[in-house]
Each structure stands twice: as structure tokens, then as C-alpha cells.
XYZ file of C-alpha atoms in Angstrom:
720
model
C 125.714 30.632 -14.577
C 126.072 27.172 -16.203
C 127.542 25.548 -13.189
C 124.481 26.205 -10.959
C 122.189 24.958 -13.902
C 124.270 21.980 -13.897
C 123.995 21.323 -10.045
C 120.120 22.010 -10.106
C 119.737 19.396 -12.787
C 121.571 17.039 -10.572
C 119.346 17.724 -7.897
C 116.054 17.164 -9.791
C 117.250 14.477 -11.999
C 117.381 11.670 -9.301
C 114.006 12.490 -8.329
C 112.451 12.291 -11.944
C 114.679 8.858 -12.782
C 113.302 7.237 -9.426
C 109.677 7.942 -10.461
C 108.989 5.171 -12.144
C 110.616 2.801 -15.109
C 107.689 3.178 -17.781
C 107.277 6.652 -18.768
C 104.158 6.172 -21.037
C 102.389 5.033 -17.700
C 102.389 8.336 -16.153
C 100.473 11.475 -17.288
C 101.145 14.055 -14.778
C 104.296 16.430 -14.469
C 106.714 15.966 -11.957
C 107.051 19.249 -9.789
C 110.430 20.550 -8.767
C 111.079 20.389 -5.109
C 110.108 23.465 -3.422
C 113.679 24.327 -2.367
C 114.764 24.505 -5.783
C 112.126 26.506 -7.150
C 112.498 29.354 -4.329
C 116.186 30.070 -5.629
C 115.742 29.176 -9.370
C 115.722 32.721 -10.078
C 119.347 33.026 -9.540
C 120.311 31.007 -12.663
C 119.468 33.952 -14.726
C 122.100 36.176 -13.250
C 125.138 36.500 -15.216
C 128.627 36.962 -13.392
C 128.572 39.678 -11.026
C 131.274 42.190 -12.805
C 128.908 42.126 -15.619
C 126.559 44.181 -14.059
C 128.583 47.253 -13.389
C 128.368 50.086 -15.571
C 131.668 50.646 -16.681
C 131.072 54.168 -18.480
C 129.478 55.617 -15.163
C 131.868 53.759 -12.952
C 135.318 53.702 -14.886
C 137.881 52.979 -11.718
C 135.649 50.812 -9.830
C 136.724 47.314 -9.063
C 134.593 44.051 -8.008
C 136.916 42.557 -5.783
C 136.976 39.271 -3.644
C 139.352 37.951 -0.827
C 140.490 34.353 -1.197
C 142.868 31.746 0.144
C 146.006 31.811 -1.767
C 146.606 28.007 -1.531
C 143.222 27.025 -3.014
C 143.141 29.728 -5.840
C 146.864 28.677 -6.846
C 145.484 25.082 -7.499
C 143.067 26.708 -10.221
C 140.076 24.783 -9.066
C 136.598 25.981 -8.296
C 137.906 28.812 -6.498
C 140.133 30.094 -9.403
C 137.174 29.782 -12.086
C 134.875 31.334 -9.270
C 136.890 34.437 -8.856
C 137.910 34.593 -12.727
C 134.577 34.658 -13.941
C 132.927 37.089 -11.259
C 135.573 39.651 -10.046
C 138.079 42.251 -11.382
C 140.390 42.188 -8.766
C 141.751 39.658 -5.697
C 143.150 39.774 -2.446
C 144.851 37.341 -0.603
C 143.573 36.443 2.989
C 146.848 35.873 4.536
C 149.774 35.086 1.988
C 150.865 38.750 1.823
C 151.193 39.511 5.388
C 154.351 39.664 6.789
C 154.468 36.361 9.429
C 153.438 34.620 6.125
C 156.930 35.320 4.066
C 159.422 36.180 6.890
C 160.334 33.742 9.426
C 161.466 34.266 13.173
C 165.001 34.195 11.700
C 164.218 37.022 9.495
C 164.255 34.836 6.428
C 162.161 35.915 3.423
C 160.406 33.465 1.024
C 157.782 34.973 -1.226
C 157.242 31.987 -3.836
C 153.716 31.494 -2.935
C 153.049 35.238 -3.599
C 154.896 35.044 -7.035
C 152.701 31.826 -7.837
C 149.504 33.757 -6.466
C 150.224 37.125 -8.715
C 150.963 34.735 -12.003
C 147.894 32.545 -11.300
C 146.046 36.235 -10.928
C 147.449 37.260 -14.276
C 146.614 34.001 -16.074
C 143.050 34.773 -14.930
C 143.215 38.478 -16.112
C 142.616 39.406 -12.385
C 144.705 42.140 -10.920
C 145.982 41.846 -7.242
C 145.349 44.443 -4.593
C 148.011 44.064 -1.814
C 147.251 43.171 1.628
C 149.010 44.035 3.874
C 152.539 46.043 3.947
C 152.450 47.268 7.830
C 150.259 45.732 10.709
C 150.642 44.865 14.033
C 149.392 41.310 13.844
C 150.857 38.310 12.029
C 154.348 39.498 12.582
C 157.686 37.522 12.840
C 157.810 38.942 16.410
C 160.869 36.838 17.543
C 162.990 38.361 14.798
C 161.947 42.053 15.358
C 162.674 41.968 19.213
C 165.962 40.090 18.448
C 167.112 43.111 16.441
C 166.470 45.858 19.110
C 167.136 43.567 22.099
C 169.730 44.869 24.614
C 173.207 44.208 23.595
C 175.592 42.542 25.656
C 178.540 44.745 27.269
C 181.711 44.178 25.379
C 184.175 42.709 27.657
C 186.979 40.258 27.778
C 185.528 36.551 27.549
C 187.375 35.804 30.533
C 185.571 38.176 32.589
C 182.402 36.958 31.841
C 180.422 34.562 34.719
C 178.189 31.699 34.249
C 174.522 31.887 35.150
C 172.730 28.785 36.202
C 169.318 28.761 34.800
C 168.287 24.930 34.836
C 170.040 22.049 36.584
C 168.863 18.395 35.989
C 170.093 15.585 38.190
C 168.570 11.831 38.697
C 167.701 9.408 41.015
C 168.500 5.750 40.875
C 165.814 3.778 38.974
C 164.124 2.902 35.863
C 164.506 5.604 33.052
C 162.270 8.869 33.787
C 161.429 9.859 30.509
C 159.721 9.088 27.344
C 161.340 6.189 25.673
C 163.290 6.845 22.290
C 165.825 4.759 21.042
C 166.780 3.623 24.321
C 166.098 3.688 27.747
C 169.162 3.493 30.154
C 168.642 2.838 33.846
C 169.794 5.162 36.536
C 172.510 3.704 38.715
C 174.749 5.729 41.470
C 172.924 9.246 40.390
C 173.782 8.721 36.857
C 172.118 7.824 33.810
C 174.163 4.635 32.512
C 174.272 4.135 29.009
C 175.383 0.806 27.608
C 175.817 0.313 23.894
C 173.197 -1.544 22.299
C 174.737 -1.360 18.686
C 171.559 0.706 17.590
C 171.315 4.350 16.709
C 170.242 5.210 20.283
C 169.086 8.598 21.690
C 167.215 9.372 24.813
C 166.031 12.283 26.808
C 168.026 13.775 29.464
C 166.086 16.956 30.141
C 162.830 18.174 29.082
C 159.947 20.918 29.148
C 162.109 23.690 29.966
C 161.089 27.241 29.036
C 163.782 29.521 27.159
C 163.937 33.137 26.036
C 165.242 33.928 22.593
C 168.951 34.159 23.013
C 172.473 32.400 23.396
C 172.732 29.267 25.923
C 175.238 26.997 27.066
C 174.538 23.449 28.437
C 177.045 21.778 30.575
C 176.995 18.005 30.820
C 179.018 16.269 33.678
C 179.638 13.143 31.862
C 181.983 10.152 32.053
C 182.880 7.657 29.227
C 184.895 4.104 28.998
C 186.831 5.362 25.956
C 187.477 9.129 24.250
C 185.065 10.009 21.507
C 182.351 12.305 20.256
C 178.730 12.487 21.122
C 175.844 14.598 20.190
C 173.366 16.604 22.656
C 170.086 18.024 20.624
C 167.809 21.063 21.856
C 164.597 21.129 20.286
C 161.214 22.922 21.223
C 158.912 20.781 19.562
C 158.122 18.160 16.708
C 156.609 19.764 13.607
C 158.283 21.008 10.817
C 158.353 24.286 12.439
C 160.051 23.139 15.406
C 163.682 24.530 15.843
C 166.138 21.566 16.347
C 170.049 22.644 17.208
C 172.460 19.540 17.361
C 175.926 19.846 18.610
C 178.849 17.538 18.945
C 180.983 17.421 22.352
C 183.834 15.301 23.680
C 183.870 12.693 26.156
C 187.097 11.234 27.759
C 187.821 7.827 28.861
C 187.680 7.165 32.538
C 187.327 10.527 33.596
C 184.624 13.124 34.797
C 184.514 15.756 32.377
C 182.255 19.025 32.324
C 181.544 19.159 28.633
C 180.233 22.512 27.466
C 177.838 22.625 24.378
C 176.918 25.919 22.968
C 173.664 26.526 22.172
C 173.238 29.830 20.070
C 170.319 31.575 18.505
C 167.617 29.590 20.479
C 164.531 31.019 19.238
C 162.472 30.625 22.391
C 159.993 28.354 23.696
C 159.755 24.893 25.529
C 163.007 23.052 25.063
C 163.763 19.120 25.175
C 167.389 18.072 25.519
C 168.202 14.794 23.735
C 171.673 12.689 24.244
C 172.594 10.911 20.993
C 175.144 8.198 21.475
C 173.841 6.687 18.064
C 176.846 4.261 17.150
C 179.105 5.390 19.803
C 180.506 1.943 21.245
C 181.717 3.422 24.850
C 179.548 3.345 28.091
C 178.341 6.503 29.475
C 177.326 7.893 32.903
C 175.440 11.231 32.571
C 175.344 12.763 36.455
C 173.685 16.133 35.595
C 172.777 18.621 32.712
C 172.992 22.396 33.469
C 171.621 25.140 31.196
C 172.753 28.655 31.726
C 174.355 31.661 29.912
C 177.428 33.683 30.275
C 177.042 37.175 31.343
C 179.616 40.152 31.264
C 179.769 41.640 34.758
C 177.655 44.310 35.856
C 178.982 47.577 35.183
C 177.638 51.389 35.863
C 175.912 52.588 32.393
C 174.169 55.546 31.468
C 170.776 55.143 29.643
C 169.361 58.132 28.121
C 165.562 58.566 29.243
C 164.521 62.116 28.125
C 165.924 64.672 25.414
C 164.336 67.904 25.277
C 164.890 70.371 22.397
C 162.927 73.217 21.300
C 161.241 74.623 18.377
C 161.569 78.416 17.394
C 158.328 80.352 18.538
C 157.105 81.756 22.004
C 157.441 80.031 25.371
C 156.016 76.612 25.201
C 155.382 75.896 28.739
C 152.961 77.381 31.392
C 154.593 80.773 32.525
C 155.912 81.090 36.073
C 158.469 84.235 36.529
C 158.898 84.716 33.126
C 157.994 83.560 29.609
C 161.233 83.476 27.343
C 160.823 83.139 23.533
C 162.576 80.182 21.768
C 165.001 81.711 19.344
C 167.351 79.336 16.947
C 166.293 76.343 18.585
C 167.023 77.649 22.236
C 165.077 79.391 24.996
C 166.727 82.930 25.254
C 166.370 84.302 28.680
C 167.014 88.122 29.011
C 167.702 89.056 32.836
C 164.739 91.148 33.835
C 165.496 91.674 37.437
C 162.985 89.508 38.861
C 163.398 86.321 40.619
C 163.067 84.611 37.533
C 162.223 80.939 36.615
C 160.644 78.803 33.826
C 159.878 75.062 33.026
C 162.472 73.514 30.573
C 161.141 69.870 30.740
C 157.657 68.837 31.741
C 156.314 65.469 32.529
C 159.320 63.422 32.121
C 158.301 59.799 33.306
C 160.931 58.876 35.825
C 161.493 55.637 37.836
C 163.184 55.655 41.343
C 167.024 55.470 40.845
C 170.266 57.347 40.224
C 170.070 60.191 37.350
C 172.692 62.657 35.501
C 171.002 65.804 33.776
C 173.112 67.285 31.235
C 172.200 70.784 30.340
C 173.427 72.326 26.844
C 173.431 75.851 27.569
C 175.330 79.527 26.532
C 175.710 82.058 29.016
C 177.188 85.784 28.691
C 179.088 85.257 32.042
C 180.519 82.548 34.517
C 178.352 81.640 37.345
C 176.027 79.262 38.952
C 172.073 78.740 38.666
C 169.997 76.481 40.167
C 167.386 73.780 38.598
C 164.652 72.161 40.302
C 163.374 68.603 39.541
C 159.863 67.903 41.008
C 157.003 65.320 40.627
C 154.152 67.641 41.741
C 153.568 70.881 44.096
C 151.837 69.099 47.195
C 153.371 68.268 50.361
C 153.818 64.862 49.102
C 155.899 65.805 46.305
C 159.179 64.826 45.641
C 161.597 67.945 45.078
C 165.455 67.608 44.081
C 167.596 70.592 43.285
C 170.686 70.890 41.142
C 173.410 73.463 40.341
C 173.935 74.250 36.963
C 177.410 75.410 36.523
C 177.727 78.093 33.766
C 180.762 79.141 32.077
C 181.215 82.010 29.324
C 180.067 80.814 25.997
C 178.661 77.239 25.216
C 179.212 74.535 28.061
C 177.500 71.323 28.794
C 176.769 71.365 32.505
C 175.965 68.278 34.228
C 174.542 67.497 37.921
C 173.440 64.008 39.341
C 170.500 63.348 41.724
C 168.493 60.603 43.357
C 164.769 60.069 43.158
C 163.069 58.048 45.551
C 159.442 58.248 44.505
C 159.337 57.842 40.396
C 156.345 59.766 38.694
C 156.096 62.301 36.128
C 158.809 65.144 36.697
C 158.825 68.959 35.700
C 162.361 70.658 35.519
C 162.485 74.182 36.339
C 165.447 76.461 35.591
C 165.937 79.086 38.309
C 168.348 82.083 37.017
C 166.171 84.348 39.339
C 168.669 87.331 39.817
C 171.499 86.277 37.854
C 172.176 88.841 35.352
C 173.530 87.029 32.402
C 171.873 86.484 29.263
C 171.029 82.572 28.687
C 170.412 80.211 25.604
C 169.348 76.831 26.628
C 169.710 74.498 23.789
C 168.879 71.029 25.359
C 168.259 69.186 28.535
C 169.143 65.478 28.665
C 168.180 63.092 31.486
C 170.041 59.596 31.927
C 169.409 57.044 34.175
C 172.551 55.635 35.851
C 171.971 51.503 36.291
C 174.303 48.738 36.811
C 173.711 46.106 33.919
C 175.777 43.623 32.140
C 173.979 45.125 28.912
C 173.038 48.211 27.166
C 169.523 49.081 25.701
C 169.220 50.304 22.341
C 168.224 54.089 22.538
C 164.933 54.849 20.996
C 166.374 56.368 17.953
C 168.541 53.197 17.341
C 165.381 50.980 17.612
C 163.608 53.221 15.366
C 166.351 53.088 12.573
C 166.805 49.155 13.175
C 163.227 48.456 12.638
C 163.210 51.056 9.400
C 165.783 48.894 8.017
C 163.694 45.772 8.817
C 160.745 47.303 7.382
C 162.526 48.550 4.092
C 163.837 44.913 3.716
C 160.623 43.492 4.044
C 158.607 45.711 1.558
C 161.313 45.787 -0.769
C 161.484 42.111 -1.046
C 157.626 42.027 -1.466
C 157.715 44.606 -4.186
C 160.451 42.793 -6.095
C 158.324 39.341 -5.598
C 155.447 41.009 -7.345
C 157.303 42.696 -9.987
C 155.450 45.807 -9.907
C 152.149 44.205 -10.705
C 150.204 44.777 -7.702
C 149.674 48.609 -7.624
C 147.277 49.168 -4.704
C 148.094 48.130 -1.338
C 146.810 48.224 2.278
C 149.532 50.401 3.447
C 148.802 50.061 6.981
C 146.106 47.892 8.667
C 144.330 48.580 11.690
C 146.318 51.423 13.260
C 143.418 52.991 15.333
C 142.913 51.840 18.780
C 138.964 52.685 19.488
C 140.500 54.506 22.911
C 142.528 57.021 24.350
C 142.447 60.645 23.555
C 144.800 62.857 20.906
C 143.316 66.048 20.609
C 139.785 64.515 20.639
C 140.728 61.668 18.192
C 141.280 57.946 19.269
C 144.944 57.247 19.493
C 146.899 54.590 17.860
C 146.920 51.445 18.986
C 149.959 50.302 21.240
C 151.191 46.954 22.775
C 150.548 48.600 26.334
C 146.735 49.196 25.649
C 146.491 45.935 23.313
C 145.037 42.536 24.127
C 148.437 40.806 23.824
C 148.852 38.049 21.263
C 152.226 36.177 21.025
C 152.609 37.124 17.150
C 151.801 41.078 17.696
C 154.569 43.532 17.179
C 153.523 47.333 17.316
C 155.797 49.429 15.063
C 154.167 52.712 15.969
C 155.519 52.098 19.652
C 159.065 52.394 17.953
C 158.639 54.857 15.359
C 156.575 57.092 17.497
C 152.907 57.906 16.205
C 153.206 60.864 14.126
C 156.352 59.106 12.119
C 154.718 55.486 11.848
C 152.772 56.407 8.259
C 155.575 58.626 6.823
C 158.235 55.934 7.491
C 156.080 52.871 6.086
C 154.854 55.506 3.003
C 158.729 56.314 2.130
C 159.650 52.499 2.447
C 156.569 51.433 -0.066
C 157.112 54.089 -2.661
C 160.869 53.769 -2.488
C 160.529 50.075 -3.148
C 158.044 50.288 -5.319
C 159.871 52.487 -7.640
C 163.080 50.539 -7.494
C 161.311 47.659 -9.457
C 162.400 47.781 -12.976
C 159.502 49.110 -15.606
C 157.425 50.513 -12.818
C 155.851 54.282 -12.766
C 155.595 55.579 -9.347
C 152.616 57.313 -10.440
C 150.617 54.301 -10.384
C 151.126 52.977 -7.136
C 148.232 53.610 -4.849
C 148.434 53.148 -0.914
C 145.539 53.053 1.269
C 144.984 53.198 5.178
C 142.425 50.368 6.169
C 140.622 49.870 9.486
C 137.480 48.199 10.912
C 134.607 49.769 12.606
C 134.535 52.810 10.639
C 130.575 52.648 10.332
C 130.052 51.695 14.038
C 126.888 53.654 15.539
C 128.254 53.289 19.037
C 130.798 56.155 18.905
C 128.918 57.940 16.391
C 131.745 57.345 13.533
C 134.401 58.754 15.599
C 136.927 55.898 14.443
C 136.669 57.009 10.924
C 137.186 60.564 11.959
C 140.093 59.408 14.007
C 141.398 57.856 11.271
C 141.072 60.815 8.801
C 142.959 62.830 11.542
C 145.958 60.575 11.591
C 146.390 60.496 7.953
C 146.628 64.230 8.100
C 149.044 64.036 10.785
C 151.301 61.754 8.792
C 151.182 63.635 5.457
C 151.960 66.986 7.497
C 154.937 65.128 9.109
C 156.214 63.582 5.955
C 155.989 67.065 4.405
C 158.116 68.569 7.090
C 160.818 65.812 6.600
C 160.728 66.817 2.666
C 159.292 63.219 2.249
C 156.093 64.644 0.517
C 154.311 61.908 2.325
C 151.033 60.874 0.474
C 147.910 58.400 1.524
C 145.841 58.214 -1.783
C 142.895 56.220 -0.408
C 140.887 54.755 2.573
C 139.373 51.158 3.236
C 136.685 50.441 5.181
C 136.275 46.669 6.809
C 132.625 46.032 6.987
C 132.045 42.831 8.908
C 128.448 43.795 9.158
C 125.136 42.136 10.092
C 121.485 42.420 8.894
C 119.354 43.520 11.867
C 115.368 42.301 12.533
C 115.051 44.986 15.154
C 113.920 47.939 12.535
C 115.197 50.557 15.144
C 119.065 48.742 15.155
C 118.990 48.499 11.546
C 117.764 52.061 10.817
C 120.931 53.387 13.415
C 123.256 51.060 11.116
C 122.226 52.296 7.947
C 122.431 56.114 9.292
C 126.059 55.560 10.445
C 127.124 53.752 7.217
C 126.046 56.972 5.110
C 127.764 59.039 7.506
C 131.098 56.678 7.047
C 130.963 57.246 3.595
C 130.449 61.040 3.528
C 133.273 61.176 5.883
C 135.360 59.582 3.548
C 134.331 61.152 0.601
C 135.194 64.706 1.921
C 138.730 63.901 2.366
C 138.851 63.760 -1.647
C 140.844 60.441 -1.178
C 139.853 56.953 -3.019
C 137.395 55.059 -1.235
C 137.283 51.307 -1.040
C 135.071 49.185 1.094
C 138.040 46.793 1.662
C 136.403 44.137 3.538
C 132.491 43.435 3.299
C 130.622 40.226 4.712
C 127.432 40.018 6.264
C 125.669 37.783 9.044
C 122.461 37.889 10.464
C 120.757 38.945 13.682
C 117.499 37.989 14.931
C 115.162 40.224 16.969
C 116.561 39.119 20.100
C 120.154 40.189 19.234
C 121.608 36.698 18.622
C 123.433 35.792 15.592
C 121.824 33.150 13.212
C 123.878 30.621 11.802
C 123.750 28.960 8.608
C 122.531 25.680 10.122
C 119.607 27.607 12.042
C 118.630 29.155 8.686
C 118.411 25.820 7.051
C 115.975 24.580 9.658
C 113.379 27.014 8.742
C 110.336 26.501 7.034
C 111.529 27.591 3.336
C 109.328 30.594 3.109
C 110.738 31.882 6.259
C 114.478 31.051 5.405
C 114.064 32.710 2.001
C 112.734 35.942 3.268
C 115.875 36.487 5.696
C 118.157 35.588 3.005
C 116.387 38.200 0.783
C 116.537 40.545 3.352
C 120.226 40.350 3.398
C 120.214 40.561 -0.349
C 118.540 43.861 0.013
C 120.846 45.400 2.185
C 123.770 44.427 0.225
C 122.067 46.217 -2.714
C 121.306 49.122 -0.561
C 125.100 49.510 0.879
C 126.414 49.323 -2.893
C 123.813 51.916 -3.930
C 124.675 54.586 -1.036
C 128.466 53.984 -2.391
C 127.708 54.976 -5.614
C 125.486 57.839 -4.159
C 127.743 59.271 -1.726
C 131.198 58.767 -3.349
C 132.179 61.001 -6.230
C 133.194 58.763 -9.272
C 136.713 60.139 -9.214
C 137.111 58.522 -5.855
C 135.190 55.287 -6.320
C 138.003 52.519 -6.098
C 135.884 49.514 -5.581
C 134.193 47.026 -3.153
C 135.846 43.794 -1.746
C 133.677 40.626 -0.572
C 135.476 39.170 1.939
C 133.828 35.617 2.293
C 133.077 34.147 -1.051
C 131.043 31.407 0.387
C 129.655 30.760 3.673
C 131.737 30.273 6.899
C 132.210 26.305 7.612
C 131.567 25.880 11.163
C 135.340 24.999 11.982
C 136.351 28.497 10.532
C 138.436 30.905 12.913
C 136.269 33.639 11.047
C 132.479 34.132 11.911
C 131.923 30.134 12.265
C 129.210 28.806 10.787
C 127.717 32.034 9.704
C 125.721 32.982 6.342
C 128.376 35.404 5.269
C 129.083 34.249 1.731
C 127.556 35.164 -1.598
C 127.650 31.403 -2.499
C 127.171 28.623 0.051
C 129.808 25.838 0.893
C 128.753 24.112 -2.432
C 129.609 27.101 -4.322
C 125.592 27.515 -5.294
C 124.646 31.235 -5.680
C 122.561 32.505 -2.541
C 120.113 35.677 -2.616
C 122.946 37.656 -1.179
C 124.348 37.115 -4.872
C 121.500 38.576 -6.620
C 121.659 41.596 -3.740
C 125.228 42.204 -4.605
C 124.625 41.896 -8.726
C 121.554 44.300 -8.426
C 123.730 46.924 -6.319
C 126.193 47.058 -8.938
C 123.883 47.500 -11.495
C 121.870 50.123 -9.796
C 118.699 47.842 -10.417
C 115.510 49.951 -9.154
C 113.655 48.116 -6.366
C 110.468 46.602 -7.791
């Protein structure tokens, strides 16, 4: 590569020129520094993408991930990518939180510039990512599904005080801004200065997202209006709300200032008299909220329906079939009883149970609700009052223990035929707000998902034809039919921006909802062919040896669940491919290295057996020494040159081996490509593998032996 030749020349020339002023007096050659000589072979390599046999691997793409801001500047990174790769991936710029703020406002300008710049460089763009739990506009999403305040007459609302600030006589207690008024007689005493005056009156109050009211007990020497500002920081992303309010001449007033749509965080409150020429006395600031009075409401916690087929629960006194969506009980003459709800998680409190049931005669039967079978179990009996025909019978109960409850219907000797359609359990609580039902939350978030994905598809104009549909969904724990469960809020290490869509869509609906949103949005873009869109599920640790590739097996299982559910809904859900994040290392320990290789091969086999496209979606490589410790770039550079090069060439050989295995195991028709995640080594201050030798180039954009290994792998070059 010409660039690297120039770099080497620049390294050599100072040495040569500094040797002597008179060249005629020197009769010997100047040797190249050993460091340069060891790496000079890399200059003979062509750009990476030229090594791929396009006839043998027609669908394969050589890809790279990069920072969009740097790429859009069309500097060295732009030229490096255009020269060496077919396709590029945005590291962060196409994730939801990068495009949607905490107010739900969407800005795709950077994405559009990125796609256009890629087009100029004759590169395609792979989309990363449409659905993920991390890097989400959590505040906006949680606001969408927050409890709804009861609709009551505003006069019925009461003020709930949260914070109250008073003052002690003496000097101004806060950081000085435009002025620093003294505190006299328990009030901040402001005397006009002729300047644009402003000062703190309350600081550092922690507030959740919502609507608030500030009440200022204040007096003035004249009528007028001044302002109050609430803000949660000082940077460009800080929220700043400023509202005017009225003060009265020689009269103490409780001035109310509405602070709506607070985003959340630690807020400071600043009074702004500015050019107001009246003297002010501020005695207190109170922050609170107006709340509706608490009322008794019913909150649905369990709704049980049935699917046609044999009795779905453990058999007790009888096992009636499920016909036409109802448990169909025909009298047997025995003391019959059967489960109709199992394992309902209920907390202590008051409940109403609605039983939708049809009977051939009127009468009463019993239902027992219990949280176990031992002497310590809690058991409650309710009466289901039947009428001839369909009815919804209700009984109420109080639970004291809480736990997982079974509901048992007991016709016993009742001689009527019964059809049990559903059982609905509602908790009766006193509250001033009503939570959305699970369905309402799912519907609302489906709308939000559709809005986000539609905006992204419109911004990319149908030019991005392959996407990570769902990123990192599998937990690596739990048990669902012998496979790992999906990640959830409850089982995760909480991050302020994490938001788990699957907690609200339900696990089996997560994939179908997002897949439908993507295909509908792509098809809506003018000029697109829906058949061109390829959707991948992407995850990490699929090659892991500690769980014997259980995570990739679990990913395949969940793809099957989603596709089956989508077909049941008539959506024809289809996942086109699987992506593996391989943030791996070369291990000096030969036994560990062999185990890692074995499970990489097994991962590729499992992925290939699905018949879907296979993509190594993120690959970078570190180095682990014989003691199991990561070796940094700085440590490598301190080694003797022969030892350093040997380690770097071992990494290069590992790259080559991985690519060879991909070509060997994955059928040609399923080969989508490989994406190098780190073009250069990681800087020491990076948030990703800091200071590690993970790139194909060093930080000066010079090729490393890993570059040669990657190229040789693409070329399927036989080892000498």
C-alpha cells in the first residue's frame, strides 16, 4: 500500500540524511532499522478486498466498523475504508439513543450524511441496530407507559410537598452568579443593582420525570413579573425550564410556577430578577406536585384463557377437554374438581375474581385459591354464582401471604354441563393513578418501535438493505425448555439507559413485532423491493467454550420461537441470518487455544445448519499470555523485536485460520461476510478493550501482521 511505503520512507530518510554531509566519503550501505525490516513485507500486500475470490464467494462482504463522525470528515479513516472494504458499519450512530432524545424527538441527519458518504466511497452500509436493550431513550419510553393520573376535577387535587427551602440570616449561601443578596429576617433580600441579576434559591434536588409546581413565598416593593429557572446541569444536553410569575407590591404572595415535563435528574432553581427594579424578599421555595385523591381501582394482574385440546393442567378429580376455547365440563357423578389457573403471582391485598362461564342450569359452585399444599399454605374459597347460559360471576377475596396461587374450580356433585371461557384476577387498590395494562404498554411501545424504525428507514432511503434486527437478546442464563432465557430488566446489570423491550412485548412476541416493523417500514420507502431486505439476529459469546456453545443453540431456539409465533399471527415472520460477535483473543496456552478453536468451529456448524445467512458481525483480537493475562500494545512494544513479531504473527495466523474455517464450514449460499470491528489498536483511554492490540492497523494507520493474516485468510492462501 502506497501510504505505508511513504511512512517507511519517512522513517528511513532522517537516518540516512543524518549520516554525513558528504556522501562521496562513505563506502558502505546504511542498513534499515530492524523494526522496519521486520514489517516491510506488509507493504507488498494489496488492499484487503482484492484478496477475495468473488467467483468462489459471490455474496461475501469484507466489512469494517468505524466512527461515523470521523468517516463523514472524509479523512484517513474514509480513505482506509474505501480502499480495503466492501461494506461499513456505524459503531454507535445508528443506535436508537443516538437518533432519538429523551423527549422522543428524532434526528437522522448524521445517519443520512453517513449513508451518502458511503455511497460516494462506493461502499454499502450494514445497519446496526434496530432493537437493543442498551443505548435507548429510556426516559421517553418510560414516560409513554407511565401510570396515568385519574381524571378528576382540578379542584379536587391536593398539593403534595416534596422539597422546601428556607433561609437563615447571614451571607448568601450559594455559588454567586449575577448577584449575591444577603439573608435578612429569614428572607433572601434582593436590592436592584442595575445589572442582569440572577441567583440560586434552591440547589441539587433529585426529581423524577413528571410535572411539578414551585411555590415561592415572596414579597416585592412593586408589581411586576420575574422568572424562575429549573435546570439539571450546565452542558448542552441539560434541561432548562424558565417560567415567569407575578409579584405584588408590599404583599406576601405564594406565587405558583408550573414546571411541566421535567426530564429527571438533580435540579437547581435560579431566580432571575434581571432588570426588575423592585426590592424582593424571598422567604421560601417549595417544590411539589398536585395529585388526584386516592380512589379504589381495579388493576388486572391475570387473565387466563384456553386453547382447544386436551386438559392443560395436572389432573385432579377430572380432566375435561378444551373445546371452542372453553374448558368443557360434563358431570361425572364424582366429586369433580380441576385447575383453571396455575402459578398466578399475587401479592397480599384485596382481589376481585371474574369467572366467564356458561351453565346448563342455575346454581352455585366453589372455587378454591391456594398458594401451596402444606399446612402453611394459604387457602381461600369463593362462590361462583351460575345462571343458565353465559354469565360473568364475581367473588372477592383477601390474601395475606402472597406467592404463586392456583385456582381450582370445584363442580363436585353439581349436575350441570359447564363451559369455562376465562378467569380474570384484579387487584383492588387505592391509588391516584392507573397503570396501563400489559396490552396497553405493548401497544404503546409497538407504536414507538414503529415510529423509530420508520424514521430510520426513511432516512436511509432504502439504501441500507441489511440490518441487525435484534442485538444481544439472549441472557446466558435461565431455563426455557433447556435453553437460555431472553435478557430482562430483572436479571440484568442495571444501566440508566437500558430498556428491555422484551419485558413488555413478551418473549415470544419480541421478534415478530420488531421484524414486522422493519419489513413494513422498509417496504414503505419509495423505490424499495421488500425482497432485498435482510434481517439478522446478532449476539456475543456464541463461540464460548465454557457453556459448550449453549448460547448459539439458544439463539437458534428463539429464532424458531419467533418465526413460529409470527406465522401463527399471519405475519410470516422471517429471520434471514445470524450474526456472531467474536471479540476474541489468541491464547499462548495451547490447551485453551485448542478449546477455543473447537468451539468456534462448532458455532459455525450450528449457524450453518439453520440454512440462514451467516455473518461474523464483529471480530477483533487481543493477546493472552501463558498466565492468562491480557497483553497490551504498550507491553508488546517493549518486547525484543523477534518476540514481539512472533506474538503478532501468531495473532495473524489465528485470523487466517478463522476465515479459513468460515469458508470451509459455511456453504457459499449462506456466506454473508466478516466485519472487522476495530480497524486500529485501541487507545489507552478507549471504552472498548483499552490499550489492547485489537486492530489490523496500529494507531498511526500502519499495517500490522494481523492485516496480512486477514488478507491470507480471504485469499485462502495455503500456509508455507
